[in-house]
Short mmCIF file of N, CA and C in Angstrom, two decimals:
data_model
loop_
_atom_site.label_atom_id
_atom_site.label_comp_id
_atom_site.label_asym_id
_atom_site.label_seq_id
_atom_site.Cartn_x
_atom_site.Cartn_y
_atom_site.Cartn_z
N UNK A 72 -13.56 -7.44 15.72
CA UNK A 72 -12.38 -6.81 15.12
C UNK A 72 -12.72 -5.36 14.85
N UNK A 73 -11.35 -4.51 15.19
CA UNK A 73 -11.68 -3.21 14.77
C UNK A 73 -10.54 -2.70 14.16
N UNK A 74 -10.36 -2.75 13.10
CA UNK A 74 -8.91 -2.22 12.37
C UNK A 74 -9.38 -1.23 11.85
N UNK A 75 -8.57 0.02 12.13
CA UNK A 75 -8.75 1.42 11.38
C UNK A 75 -7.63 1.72 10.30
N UNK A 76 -6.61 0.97 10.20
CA UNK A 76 -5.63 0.98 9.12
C UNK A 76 -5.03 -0.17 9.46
N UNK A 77 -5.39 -1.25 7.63
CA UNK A 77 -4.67 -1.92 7.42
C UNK A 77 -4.12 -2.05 5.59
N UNK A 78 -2.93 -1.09 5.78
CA UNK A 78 -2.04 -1.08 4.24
C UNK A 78 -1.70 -2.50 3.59
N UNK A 79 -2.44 -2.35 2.51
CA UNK A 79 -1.91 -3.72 1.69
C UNK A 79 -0.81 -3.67 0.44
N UNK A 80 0.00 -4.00 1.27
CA UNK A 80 1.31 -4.24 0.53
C UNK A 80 1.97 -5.02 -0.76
N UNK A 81 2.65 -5.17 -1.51
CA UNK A 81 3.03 -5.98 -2.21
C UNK A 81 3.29 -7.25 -1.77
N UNK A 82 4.60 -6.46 -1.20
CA UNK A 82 5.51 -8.07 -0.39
C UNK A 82 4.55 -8.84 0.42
N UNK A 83 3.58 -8.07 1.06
CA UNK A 83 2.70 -8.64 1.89
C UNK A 83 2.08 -10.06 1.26
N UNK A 84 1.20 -9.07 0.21
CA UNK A 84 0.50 -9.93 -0.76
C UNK A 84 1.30 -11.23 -1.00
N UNK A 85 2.86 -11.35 -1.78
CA UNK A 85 3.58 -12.14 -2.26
C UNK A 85 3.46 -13.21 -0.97
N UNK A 86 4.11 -12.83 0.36
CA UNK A 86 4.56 -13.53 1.32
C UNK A 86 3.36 -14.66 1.67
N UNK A 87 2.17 -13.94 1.76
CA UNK A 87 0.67 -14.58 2.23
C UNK A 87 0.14 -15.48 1.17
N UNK A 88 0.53 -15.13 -0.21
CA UNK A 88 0.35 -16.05 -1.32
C UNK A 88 1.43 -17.21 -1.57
N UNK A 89 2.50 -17.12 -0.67
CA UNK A 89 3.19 -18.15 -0.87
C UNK A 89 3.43 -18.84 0.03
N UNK A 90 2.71 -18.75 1.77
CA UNK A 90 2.49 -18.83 2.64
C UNK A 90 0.93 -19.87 2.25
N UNK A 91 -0.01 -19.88 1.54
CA UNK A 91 -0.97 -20.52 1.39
C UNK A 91 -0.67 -21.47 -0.25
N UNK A 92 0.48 -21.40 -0.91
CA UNK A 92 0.90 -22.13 -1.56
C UNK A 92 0.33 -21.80 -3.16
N UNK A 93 -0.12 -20.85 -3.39
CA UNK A 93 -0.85 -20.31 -4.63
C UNK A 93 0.69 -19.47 -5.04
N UNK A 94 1.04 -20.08 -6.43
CA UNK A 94 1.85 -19.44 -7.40
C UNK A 94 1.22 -18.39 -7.94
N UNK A 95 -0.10 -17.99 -8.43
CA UNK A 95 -0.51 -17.48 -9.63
C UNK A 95 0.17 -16.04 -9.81
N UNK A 96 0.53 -15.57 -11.35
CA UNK A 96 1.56 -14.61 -10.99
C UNK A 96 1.43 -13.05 -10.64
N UNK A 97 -0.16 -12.90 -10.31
CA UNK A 97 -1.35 -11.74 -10.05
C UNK A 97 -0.99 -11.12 -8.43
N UNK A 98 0.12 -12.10 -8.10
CA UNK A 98 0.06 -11.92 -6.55
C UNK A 98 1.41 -11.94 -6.25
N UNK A 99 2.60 -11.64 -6.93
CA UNK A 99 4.00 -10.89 -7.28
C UNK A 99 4.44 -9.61 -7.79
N UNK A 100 3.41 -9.13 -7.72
CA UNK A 100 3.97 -7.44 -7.82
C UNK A 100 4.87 -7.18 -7.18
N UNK A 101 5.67 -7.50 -6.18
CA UNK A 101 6.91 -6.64 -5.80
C UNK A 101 7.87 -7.20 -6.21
N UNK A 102 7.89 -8.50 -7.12
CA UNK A 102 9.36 -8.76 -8.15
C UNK A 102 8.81 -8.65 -9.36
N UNK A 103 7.36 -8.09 -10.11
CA UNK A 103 7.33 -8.14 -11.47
C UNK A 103 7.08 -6.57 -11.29
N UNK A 104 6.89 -5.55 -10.59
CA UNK A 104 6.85 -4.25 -10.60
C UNK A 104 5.16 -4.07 -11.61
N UNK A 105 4.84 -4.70 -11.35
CA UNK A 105 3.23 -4.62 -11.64
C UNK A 105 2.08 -4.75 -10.49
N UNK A 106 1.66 -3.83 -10.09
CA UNK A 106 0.17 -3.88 -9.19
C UNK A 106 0.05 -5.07 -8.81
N UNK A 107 -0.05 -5.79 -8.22
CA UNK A 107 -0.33 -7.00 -7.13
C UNK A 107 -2.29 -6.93 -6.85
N UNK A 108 -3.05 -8.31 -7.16
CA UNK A 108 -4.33 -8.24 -6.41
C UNK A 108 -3.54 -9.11 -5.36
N UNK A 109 -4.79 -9.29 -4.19
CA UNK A 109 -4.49 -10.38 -3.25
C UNK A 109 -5.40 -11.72 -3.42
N UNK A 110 -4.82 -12.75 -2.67
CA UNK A 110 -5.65 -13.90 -2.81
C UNK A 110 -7.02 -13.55 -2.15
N UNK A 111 -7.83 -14.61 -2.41
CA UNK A 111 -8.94 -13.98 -2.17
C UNK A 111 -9.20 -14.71 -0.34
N UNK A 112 -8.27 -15.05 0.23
CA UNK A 112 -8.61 -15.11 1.42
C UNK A 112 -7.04 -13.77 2.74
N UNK A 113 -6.93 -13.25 1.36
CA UNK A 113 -5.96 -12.37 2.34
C UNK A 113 -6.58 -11.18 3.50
N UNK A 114 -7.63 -10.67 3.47
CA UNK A 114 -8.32 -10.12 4.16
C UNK A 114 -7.75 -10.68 6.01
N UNK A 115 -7.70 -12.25 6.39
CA UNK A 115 -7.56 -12.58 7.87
C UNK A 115 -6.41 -11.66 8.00
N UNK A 116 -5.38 -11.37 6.88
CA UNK A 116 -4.07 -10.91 7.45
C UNK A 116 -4.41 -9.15 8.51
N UNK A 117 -5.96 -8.92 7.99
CA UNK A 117 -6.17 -7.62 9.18
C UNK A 117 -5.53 -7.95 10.61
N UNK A 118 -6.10 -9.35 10.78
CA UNK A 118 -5.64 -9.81 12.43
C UNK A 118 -4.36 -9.00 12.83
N UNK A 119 -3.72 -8.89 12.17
CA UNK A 119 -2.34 -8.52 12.24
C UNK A 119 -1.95 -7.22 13.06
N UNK A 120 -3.23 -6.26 12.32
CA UNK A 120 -3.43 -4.74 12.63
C UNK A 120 -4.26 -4.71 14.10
N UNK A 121 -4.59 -6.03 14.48
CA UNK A 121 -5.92 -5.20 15.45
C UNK A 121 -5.12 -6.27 16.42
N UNK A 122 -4.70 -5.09 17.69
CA UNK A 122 -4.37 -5.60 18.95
C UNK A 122 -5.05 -6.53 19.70
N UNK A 123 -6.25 -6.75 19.52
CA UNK A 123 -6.96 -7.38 20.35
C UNK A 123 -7.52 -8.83 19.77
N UNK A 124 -6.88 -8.94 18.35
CA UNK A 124 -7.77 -10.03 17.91
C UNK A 124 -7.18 -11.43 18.45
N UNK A 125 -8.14 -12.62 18.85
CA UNK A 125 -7.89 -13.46 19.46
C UNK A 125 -6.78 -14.90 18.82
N UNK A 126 -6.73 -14.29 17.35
CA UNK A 126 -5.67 -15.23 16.82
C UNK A 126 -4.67 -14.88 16.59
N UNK A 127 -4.16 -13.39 16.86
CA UNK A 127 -2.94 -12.88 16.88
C UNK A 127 -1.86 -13.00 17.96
N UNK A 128 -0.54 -14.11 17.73
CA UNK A 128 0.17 -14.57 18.70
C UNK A 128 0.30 -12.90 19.64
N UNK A 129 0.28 -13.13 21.12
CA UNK A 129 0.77 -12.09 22.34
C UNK A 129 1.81 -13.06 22.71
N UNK A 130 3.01 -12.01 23.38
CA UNK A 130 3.97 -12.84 23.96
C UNK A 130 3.36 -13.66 25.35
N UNK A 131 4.26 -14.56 25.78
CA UNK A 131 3.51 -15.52 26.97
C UNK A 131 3.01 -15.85 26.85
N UNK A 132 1.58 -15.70 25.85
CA UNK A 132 0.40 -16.54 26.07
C UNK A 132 0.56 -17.80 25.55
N UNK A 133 -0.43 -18.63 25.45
CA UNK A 133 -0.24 -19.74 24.59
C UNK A 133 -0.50 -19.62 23.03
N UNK A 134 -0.50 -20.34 22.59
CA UNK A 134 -0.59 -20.03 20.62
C UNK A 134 -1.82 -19.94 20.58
N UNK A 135 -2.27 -19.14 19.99
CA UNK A 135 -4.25 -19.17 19.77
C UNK A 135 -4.81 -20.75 19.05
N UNK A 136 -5.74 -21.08 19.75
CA UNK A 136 -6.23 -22.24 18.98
C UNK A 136 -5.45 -23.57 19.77
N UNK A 137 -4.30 -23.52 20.49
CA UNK A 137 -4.01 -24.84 21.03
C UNK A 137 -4.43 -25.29 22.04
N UNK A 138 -6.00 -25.17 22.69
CA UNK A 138 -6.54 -25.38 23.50
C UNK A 138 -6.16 -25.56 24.81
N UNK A 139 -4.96 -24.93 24.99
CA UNK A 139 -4.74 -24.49 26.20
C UNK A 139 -5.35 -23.43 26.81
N UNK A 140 -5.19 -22.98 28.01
CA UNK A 140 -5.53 -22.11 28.97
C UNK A 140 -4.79 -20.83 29.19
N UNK A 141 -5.21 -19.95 29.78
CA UNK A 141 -3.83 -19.23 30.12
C UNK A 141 -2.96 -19.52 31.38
N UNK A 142 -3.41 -20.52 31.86
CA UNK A 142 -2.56 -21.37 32.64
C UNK A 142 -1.86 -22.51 32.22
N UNK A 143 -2.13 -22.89 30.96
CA UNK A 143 -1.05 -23.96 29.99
C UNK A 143 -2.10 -24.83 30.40
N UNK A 144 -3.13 -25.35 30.75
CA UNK A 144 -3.80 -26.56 31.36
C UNK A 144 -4.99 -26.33 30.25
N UNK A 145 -5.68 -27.35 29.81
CA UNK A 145 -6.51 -27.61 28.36
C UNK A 145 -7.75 -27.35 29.49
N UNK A 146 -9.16 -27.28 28.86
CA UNK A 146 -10.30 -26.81 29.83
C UNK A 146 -10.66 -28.46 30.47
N UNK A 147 -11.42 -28.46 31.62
CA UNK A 147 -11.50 -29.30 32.45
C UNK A 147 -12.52 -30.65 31.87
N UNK A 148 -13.42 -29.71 31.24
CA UNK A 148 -14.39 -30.93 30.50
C UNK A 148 -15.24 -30.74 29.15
N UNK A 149 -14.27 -29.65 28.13
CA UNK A 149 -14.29 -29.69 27.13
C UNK A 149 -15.75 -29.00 26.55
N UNK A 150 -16.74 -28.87 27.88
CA UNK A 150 -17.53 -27.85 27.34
C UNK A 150 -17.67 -26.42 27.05
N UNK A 151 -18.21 -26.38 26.29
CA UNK A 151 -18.18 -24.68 25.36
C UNK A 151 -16.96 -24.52 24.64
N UNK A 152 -16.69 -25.46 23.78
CA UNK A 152 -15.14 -25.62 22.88
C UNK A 152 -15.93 -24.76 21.99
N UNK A 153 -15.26 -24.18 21.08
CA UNK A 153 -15.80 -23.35 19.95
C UNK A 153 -14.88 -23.94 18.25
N UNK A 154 -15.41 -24.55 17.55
CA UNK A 154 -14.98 -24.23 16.46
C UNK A 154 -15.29 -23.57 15.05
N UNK A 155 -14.25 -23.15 14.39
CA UNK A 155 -14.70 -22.59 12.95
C UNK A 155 -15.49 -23.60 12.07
N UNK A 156 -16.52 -23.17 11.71
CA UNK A 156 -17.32 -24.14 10.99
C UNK A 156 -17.03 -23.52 9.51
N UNK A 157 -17.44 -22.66 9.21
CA UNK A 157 -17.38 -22.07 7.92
C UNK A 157 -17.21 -20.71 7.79
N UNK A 158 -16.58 -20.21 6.29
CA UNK A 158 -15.96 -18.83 6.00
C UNK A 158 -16.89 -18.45 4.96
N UNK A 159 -17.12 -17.05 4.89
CA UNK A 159 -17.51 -17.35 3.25
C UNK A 159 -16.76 -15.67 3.15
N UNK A 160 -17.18 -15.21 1.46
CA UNK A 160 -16.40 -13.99 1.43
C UNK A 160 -17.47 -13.40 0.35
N UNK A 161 -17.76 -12.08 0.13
CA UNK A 161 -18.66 -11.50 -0.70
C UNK A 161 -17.51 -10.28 -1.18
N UNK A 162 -17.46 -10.21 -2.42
CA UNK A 162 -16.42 -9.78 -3.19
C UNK A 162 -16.83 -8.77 -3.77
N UNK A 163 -16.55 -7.21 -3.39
CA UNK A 163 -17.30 -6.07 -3.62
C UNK A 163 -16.40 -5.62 -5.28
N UNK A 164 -14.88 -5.87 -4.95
CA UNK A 164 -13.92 -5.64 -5.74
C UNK A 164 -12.98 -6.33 -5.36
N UNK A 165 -11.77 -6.53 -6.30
CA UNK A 165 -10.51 -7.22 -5.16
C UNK A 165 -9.65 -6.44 -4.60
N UNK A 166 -9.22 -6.64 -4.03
CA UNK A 166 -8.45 -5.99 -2.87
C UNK A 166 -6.84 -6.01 -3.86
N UNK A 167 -6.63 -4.64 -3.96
CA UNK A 167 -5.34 -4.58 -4.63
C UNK A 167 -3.87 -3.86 -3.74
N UNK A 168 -3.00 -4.34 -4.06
CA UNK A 168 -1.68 -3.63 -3.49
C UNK A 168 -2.18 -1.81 -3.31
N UNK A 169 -1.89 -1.07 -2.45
CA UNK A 169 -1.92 0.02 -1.86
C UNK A 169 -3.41 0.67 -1.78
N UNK A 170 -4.25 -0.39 -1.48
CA UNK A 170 -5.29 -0.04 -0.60
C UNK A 170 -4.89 0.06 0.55
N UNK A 171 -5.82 0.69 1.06
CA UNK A 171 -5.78 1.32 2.97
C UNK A 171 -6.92 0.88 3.61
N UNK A 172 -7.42 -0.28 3.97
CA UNK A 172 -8.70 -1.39 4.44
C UNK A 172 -8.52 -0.91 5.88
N UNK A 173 -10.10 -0.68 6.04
CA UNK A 173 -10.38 -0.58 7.82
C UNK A 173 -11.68 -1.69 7.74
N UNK A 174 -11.60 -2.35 8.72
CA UNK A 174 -12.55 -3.59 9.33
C UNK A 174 -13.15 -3.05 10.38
N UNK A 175 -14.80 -3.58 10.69
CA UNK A 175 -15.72 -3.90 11.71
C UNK A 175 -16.12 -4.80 11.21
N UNK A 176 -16.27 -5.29 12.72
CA UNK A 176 -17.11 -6.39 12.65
C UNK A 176 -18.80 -6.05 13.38
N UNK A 177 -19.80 -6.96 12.90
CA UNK A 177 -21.16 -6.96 13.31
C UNK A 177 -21.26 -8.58 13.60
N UNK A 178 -22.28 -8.35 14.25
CA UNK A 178 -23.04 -9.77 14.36
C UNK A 178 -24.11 -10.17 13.43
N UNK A 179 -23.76 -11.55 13.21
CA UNK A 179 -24.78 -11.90 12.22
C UNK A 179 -25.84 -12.83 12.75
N UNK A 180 -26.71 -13.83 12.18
CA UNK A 180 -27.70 -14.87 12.73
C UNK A 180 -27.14 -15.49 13.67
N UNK A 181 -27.75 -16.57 14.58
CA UNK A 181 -27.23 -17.17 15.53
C UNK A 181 -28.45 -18.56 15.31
N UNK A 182 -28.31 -19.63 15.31
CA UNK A 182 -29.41 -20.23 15.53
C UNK A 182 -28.69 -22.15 16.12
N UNK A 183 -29.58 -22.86 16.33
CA UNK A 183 -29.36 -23.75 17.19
C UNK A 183 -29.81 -25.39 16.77
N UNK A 184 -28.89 -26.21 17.04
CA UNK A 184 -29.62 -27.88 16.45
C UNK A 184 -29.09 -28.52 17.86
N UNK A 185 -29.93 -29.38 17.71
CA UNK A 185 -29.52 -30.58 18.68
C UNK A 185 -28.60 -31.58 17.59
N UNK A 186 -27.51 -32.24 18.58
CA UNK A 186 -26.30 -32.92 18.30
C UNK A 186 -26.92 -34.08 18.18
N UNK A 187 -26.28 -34.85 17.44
CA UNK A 187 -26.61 -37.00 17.44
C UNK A 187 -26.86 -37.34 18.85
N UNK A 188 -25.38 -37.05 19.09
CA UNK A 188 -25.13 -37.72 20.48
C UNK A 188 -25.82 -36.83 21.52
N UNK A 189 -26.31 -36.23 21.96
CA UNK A 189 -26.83 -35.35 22.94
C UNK A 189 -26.56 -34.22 22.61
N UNK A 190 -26.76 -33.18 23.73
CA UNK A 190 -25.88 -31.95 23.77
C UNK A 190 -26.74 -31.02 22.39
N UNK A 191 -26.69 -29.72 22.42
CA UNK A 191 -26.72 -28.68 21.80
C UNK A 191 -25.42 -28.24 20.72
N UNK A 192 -25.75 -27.50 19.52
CA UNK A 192 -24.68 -26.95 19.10
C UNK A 192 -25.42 -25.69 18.88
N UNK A 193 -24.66 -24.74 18.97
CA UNK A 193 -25.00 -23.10 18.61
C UNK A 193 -24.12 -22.86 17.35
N UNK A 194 -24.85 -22.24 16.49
CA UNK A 194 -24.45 -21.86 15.28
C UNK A 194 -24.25 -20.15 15.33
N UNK A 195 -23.00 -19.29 15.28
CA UNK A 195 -23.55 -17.83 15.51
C UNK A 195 -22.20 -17.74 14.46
N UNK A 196 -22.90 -16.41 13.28
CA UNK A 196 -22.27 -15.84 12.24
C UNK A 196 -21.76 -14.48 12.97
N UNK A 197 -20.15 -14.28 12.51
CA UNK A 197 -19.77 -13.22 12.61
C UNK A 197 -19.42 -12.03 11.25
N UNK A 198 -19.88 -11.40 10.96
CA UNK A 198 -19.82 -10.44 9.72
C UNK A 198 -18.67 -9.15 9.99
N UNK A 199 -17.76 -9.08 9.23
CA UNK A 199 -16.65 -8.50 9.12
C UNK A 199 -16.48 -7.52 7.78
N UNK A 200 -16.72 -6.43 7.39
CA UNK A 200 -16.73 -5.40 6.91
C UNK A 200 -15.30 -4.72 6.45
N UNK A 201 -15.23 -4.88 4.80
CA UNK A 201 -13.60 -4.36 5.10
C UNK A 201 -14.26 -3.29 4.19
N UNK A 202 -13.68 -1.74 4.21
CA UNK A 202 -14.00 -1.14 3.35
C UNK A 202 -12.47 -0.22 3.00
N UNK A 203 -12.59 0.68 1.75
CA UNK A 203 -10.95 1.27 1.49
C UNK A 203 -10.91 2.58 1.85
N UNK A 204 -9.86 3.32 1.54
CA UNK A 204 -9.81 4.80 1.82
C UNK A 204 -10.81 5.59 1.80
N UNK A 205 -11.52 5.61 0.86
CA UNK A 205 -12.93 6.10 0.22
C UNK A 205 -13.83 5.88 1.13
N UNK A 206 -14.11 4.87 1.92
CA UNK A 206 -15.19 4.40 2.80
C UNK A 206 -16.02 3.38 2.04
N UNK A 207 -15.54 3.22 0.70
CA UNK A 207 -16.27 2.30 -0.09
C UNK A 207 -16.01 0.58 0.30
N UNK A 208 -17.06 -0.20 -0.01
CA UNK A 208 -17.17 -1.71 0.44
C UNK A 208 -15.77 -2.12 -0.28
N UNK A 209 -15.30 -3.18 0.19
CA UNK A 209 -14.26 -4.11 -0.54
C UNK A 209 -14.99 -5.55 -0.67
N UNK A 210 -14.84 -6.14 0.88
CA UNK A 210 -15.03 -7.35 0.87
C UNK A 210 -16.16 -7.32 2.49
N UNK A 211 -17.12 -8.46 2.49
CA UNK A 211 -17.88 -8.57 3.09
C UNK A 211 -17.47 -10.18 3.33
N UNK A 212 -16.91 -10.76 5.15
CA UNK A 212 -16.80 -11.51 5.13
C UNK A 212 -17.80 -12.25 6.40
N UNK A 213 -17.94 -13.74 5.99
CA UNK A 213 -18.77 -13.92 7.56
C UNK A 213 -18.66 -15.21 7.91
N UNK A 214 -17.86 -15.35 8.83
CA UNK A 214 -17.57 -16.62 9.50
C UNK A 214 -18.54 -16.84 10.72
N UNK A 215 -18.83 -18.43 10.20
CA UNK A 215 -19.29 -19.41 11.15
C UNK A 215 -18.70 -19.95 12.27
N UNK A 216 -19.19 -19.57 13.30
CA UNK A 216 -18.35 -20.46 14.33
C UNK A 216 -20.01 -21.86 15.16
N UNK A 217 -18.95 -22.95 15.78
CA UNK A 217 -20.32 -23.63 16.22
C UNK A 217 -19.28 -24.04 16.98
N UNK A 218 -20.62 -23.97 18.71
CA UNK A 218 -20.10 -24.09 20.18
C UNK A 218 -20.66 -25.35 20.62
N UNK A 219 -20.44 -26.13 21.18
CA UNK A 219 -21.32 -27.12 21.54
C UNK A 219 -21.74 -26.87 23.77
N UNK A 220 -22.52 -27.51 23.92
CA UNK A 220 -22.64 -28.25 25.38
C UNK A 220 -23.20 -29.42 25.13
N UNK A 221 -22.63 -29.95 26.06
CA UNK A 221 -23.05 -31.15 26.47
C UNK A 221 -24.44 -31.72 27.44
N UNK A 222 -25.62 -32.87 27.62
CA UNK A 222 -25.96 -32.47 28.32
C UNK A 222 -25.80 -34.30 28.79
N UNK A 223 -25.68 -34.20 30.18
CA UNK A 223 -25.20 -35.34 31.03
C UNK A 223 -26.12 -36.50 31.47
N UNK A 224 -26.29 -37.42 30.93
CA UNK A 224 -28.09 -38.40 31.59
C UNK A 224 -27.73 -38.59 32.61
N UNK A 225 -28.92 -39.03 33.56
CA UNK A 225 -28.96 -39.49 35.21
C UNK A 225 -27.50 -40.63 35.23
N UNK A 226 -27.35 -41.40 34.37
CA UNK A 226 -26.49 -42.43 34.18
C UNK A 226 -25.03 -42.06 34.13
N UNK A 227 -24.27 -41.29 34.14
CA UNK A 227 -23.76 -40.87 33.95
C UNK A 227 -22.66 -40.05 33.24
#
């Protein structure tokens, strides 16, 4: 991810907090006319800003994540599926209504287990960097993703 401007809004805030089902009333600033924080997983809403990110619906394509193809056809034998294993978030400050957040991302560890059933899983951290106008840290986030292969006995 590379977002060079992403404005955090009120309504935003409200919509995404009621969109993940959290009332609390810290996250209604644009009907109580008081400063708005955000939930503390509002940060994904960068996706939004960055053209290229892979969970942001494009027209035609398929929906991100429905394991389709870009030919509508699911992959042939399910190796190198990737899923989200884990999120975490390191909380510099919270992220308040009319910050101006720019994201990079880095790479983080990568490391490897063998599965029950056979096959490999790869474990690789992605580290995501939000910082504000200032250039100062906000939030430090780093998601887990884990890939598997398979590996096939003589037997078949």
């Amino acid at each position: 991810m590379a977002v060079e401007r992403f404005p955090v809004e009120g309504g935003h805030i409200m919509m995404f907090a009621r969109a993940v089902g959290d009332p609390h009333p810290a996250y209604h600033g644009a009907i109580t006319g008081t400063p708005a924080i955000a939930p503390p997983t509002f940060v994904w809403a960068a996706d939004h800003y960055d053209p290229d990110s892979a969970v942001r619906p494009k027209p035609d394509e398929p929906w991100p994540g429905s394991g389709a193809t870009h030919s509508g056809a699911p992959p042939a034998d399910g190796a190198g599926l990737g899923l989200h294993a884990e999120q975490r978030y390191e909380y510099h400050r919270p992220v308040r209504e009319g910050d101006v957040l720019s994201a990079v991302d880095r790479p983080g560890r990568t490391w490897r287990k063998e599965g029950r059933r056979g096959g490999a899983l790869t474990f690789t951290e992605k580290i995501t960097e939000y910082r504000d106008q200032e250039g100062e840290p906000v939030v430090t986030a780093t998601m887990v993703t884990v890939t598997t292969s398979t590996t096939v006995g003589a037997g078949g």
